[in-house]
């Protein structure tokens, strides 16, 4: 009998973004099956339906296998191409990009989807000299990243998460069932077996919520109100960890409350400035309860007042930040939140009590000694065992930034940050609040012909001076990220690109390069509009977006709109890195990264996009890409600065491969990873594993390992002075001379509130709730990731069409039966689909799976495929624009530019 497989190769899965280790079993060079790698720290042998179905991705009829050029005379969207050679394709691109670079590099826009190589693509854009670069974060979960990083210096998923090994209560909010998939499933299983209590807050009870001990249905877009009420209850009931707030947050910092002062709302400082970090001051004042005097924070023997109002020696009235928070929270009663969220007030009150009492009464200590940033030795680490996890359901609203600020503050009131049983960071986090390691340019002069961009294309503004705007306050980037419209758009705003380029607002571009981003379908709001814009011509008969390049492994809806198609490899055919410079696989106990190595040769003429970028970089003369043979060589030898010893991979550095994180390049590095199941994990000493925001030992180590530039404490920002700096500029005050344009002043003044506040999502504010009474949301199923899998023969057997799930009470009120065809209308469009009764959705919400419905002609599906005939795409009902000043604004969070995917209101009727 022949063995099922003769050879086993290990690599890293990419059927979703979780990066599990897999074993690929081959016979005669062909993949026979894929299973989980038991030796891998992320999934420990567990594999999901998607991961095991990777074999069918290889065999998909939708693969692109040759470079293609749109046929002369064919219209975009028709999908009429002729094959060309790679040399021809790259020469076309090289000529075009060279010309753009020599004239105006920002005419080249480069946007990528859910890729895992943003350190490389970002470097390419920066070296090219264009600011017009971003990945998918702006339309995914930037609110989660920005809201948390600006508050606690880290965020969920790749950069931190719940410590379920020691938590007793786990609260999950708005998390899709595939998110952080296998690792979270393993952790929840262990947590529940150990007797932990799991509460899920979500409009829909599927996936993780289905196995929660308690499901708390909530109306979409109202999570912020729940968070505010929970915070208020903790404060009211005295269930906060006061010592944690005093020592590790800015709760005791004194805020100038003189409304007439130029510095209103900013912290009061000691005369002597601390320069531990030139970008961040640490000399804010406390009001010392013992001496009854203002003192510099953390002065020896001082005890900060958290409440009250005081006067400085010069007469300036001040209040501790916590006092301002307390005042803000006063009106946010459970009864107030119940009206907004639909959750009974008693349940909110009980949840707050459960959180507060678990954190207080079940707290414990680990015998791990550590020294804090002020030189004080602690013999133990305390744990307050309440853990949270939240994601896109909370983030993808135009009010999400403040909701997530409120969640971060809730976690901080409970004293759970980087403590056992609470939220724990993963390297390279924690970073500053906000981080200053990547400085974005702050004016148009940063873009110069034939010159790399003077700054990073993406970063974290700390005030108006950091905005990327021109002398009139206008945006420099095509997506308007880091402008006064979206000052903290730290992941860029991919969802604005096609529309802005088409409108020429703020300018026209020449070439748009999309890498695995399906902008003509599921990655666009109102995709029909996006398709029209991609295909539209100006008065001279030229396309308004003159040249579109698409790089993808599969024939997505967007491919048909390309002028040039570059066929990418699959994850099983290429080298790849999950780098600490990007989105690593770090664990709570230390940094970790991983690689992919090819297990089969590329299909047809496919080339890894990584290789193509390095090749293109060399051809264009981009300085950072010169002298490398290919991507493999580039990853091995590239250093962030000459001789820095810091590169894409942290394992087996140094000539002998005996160094971790920092060390000279090692020619054998790829082999070492391949021999170690494709990952590297550096476990830190235990005393560096907790309280890392304020752990002196960790900071010294992190500085040595180039994870941090400065060893200063990372204070939790209950009160976000950064936001106040923008607000002051809008009020013609404050230290910055920069001012928002007149039409945006009020908007900046309202939304840049240094304390969290709740407002209804912008679209809901503008929609007549009686005409459109229902919220409509999507989520990804466990068996498919984004739009990636409708070409996968095995996974199509699980999901080949999608229905709209409606609470039976809601459906019956409209005389809709289970299985009826219905019409779903929003102010922006309508779709037809099948209604399905579901008790597992709150009555004011309808929902469906994301990206199952497909456009005819794409993904090599038959014209009568279920995805085309029975599936539907909710995006047709969601607008990318909202009415507003100066011709309207993007349907996005006014702070971060996060796309408001989950804000649409609809009505339903029998078709
Ligand atoms: S969760 Fe599944 S699809 Fe995602 S990386 Fe792991 S095995 Fe692959």
Coordinates of N, CA and C in Angstrom, one line a residue, residues 401 467 748:
X401 N -13.7 55.2 18.0 CA -12.4 55.6 18.8 C -12.8 55.9 20.2
X467 N 0.6 66.9 11.9 CA -0.3 66.6 10.8 C 0.4 66.8 9.4
X748 N -13.5 69.4 14.9 CA -12.4 69.1 15.7 C -12.6 69.4 17.1

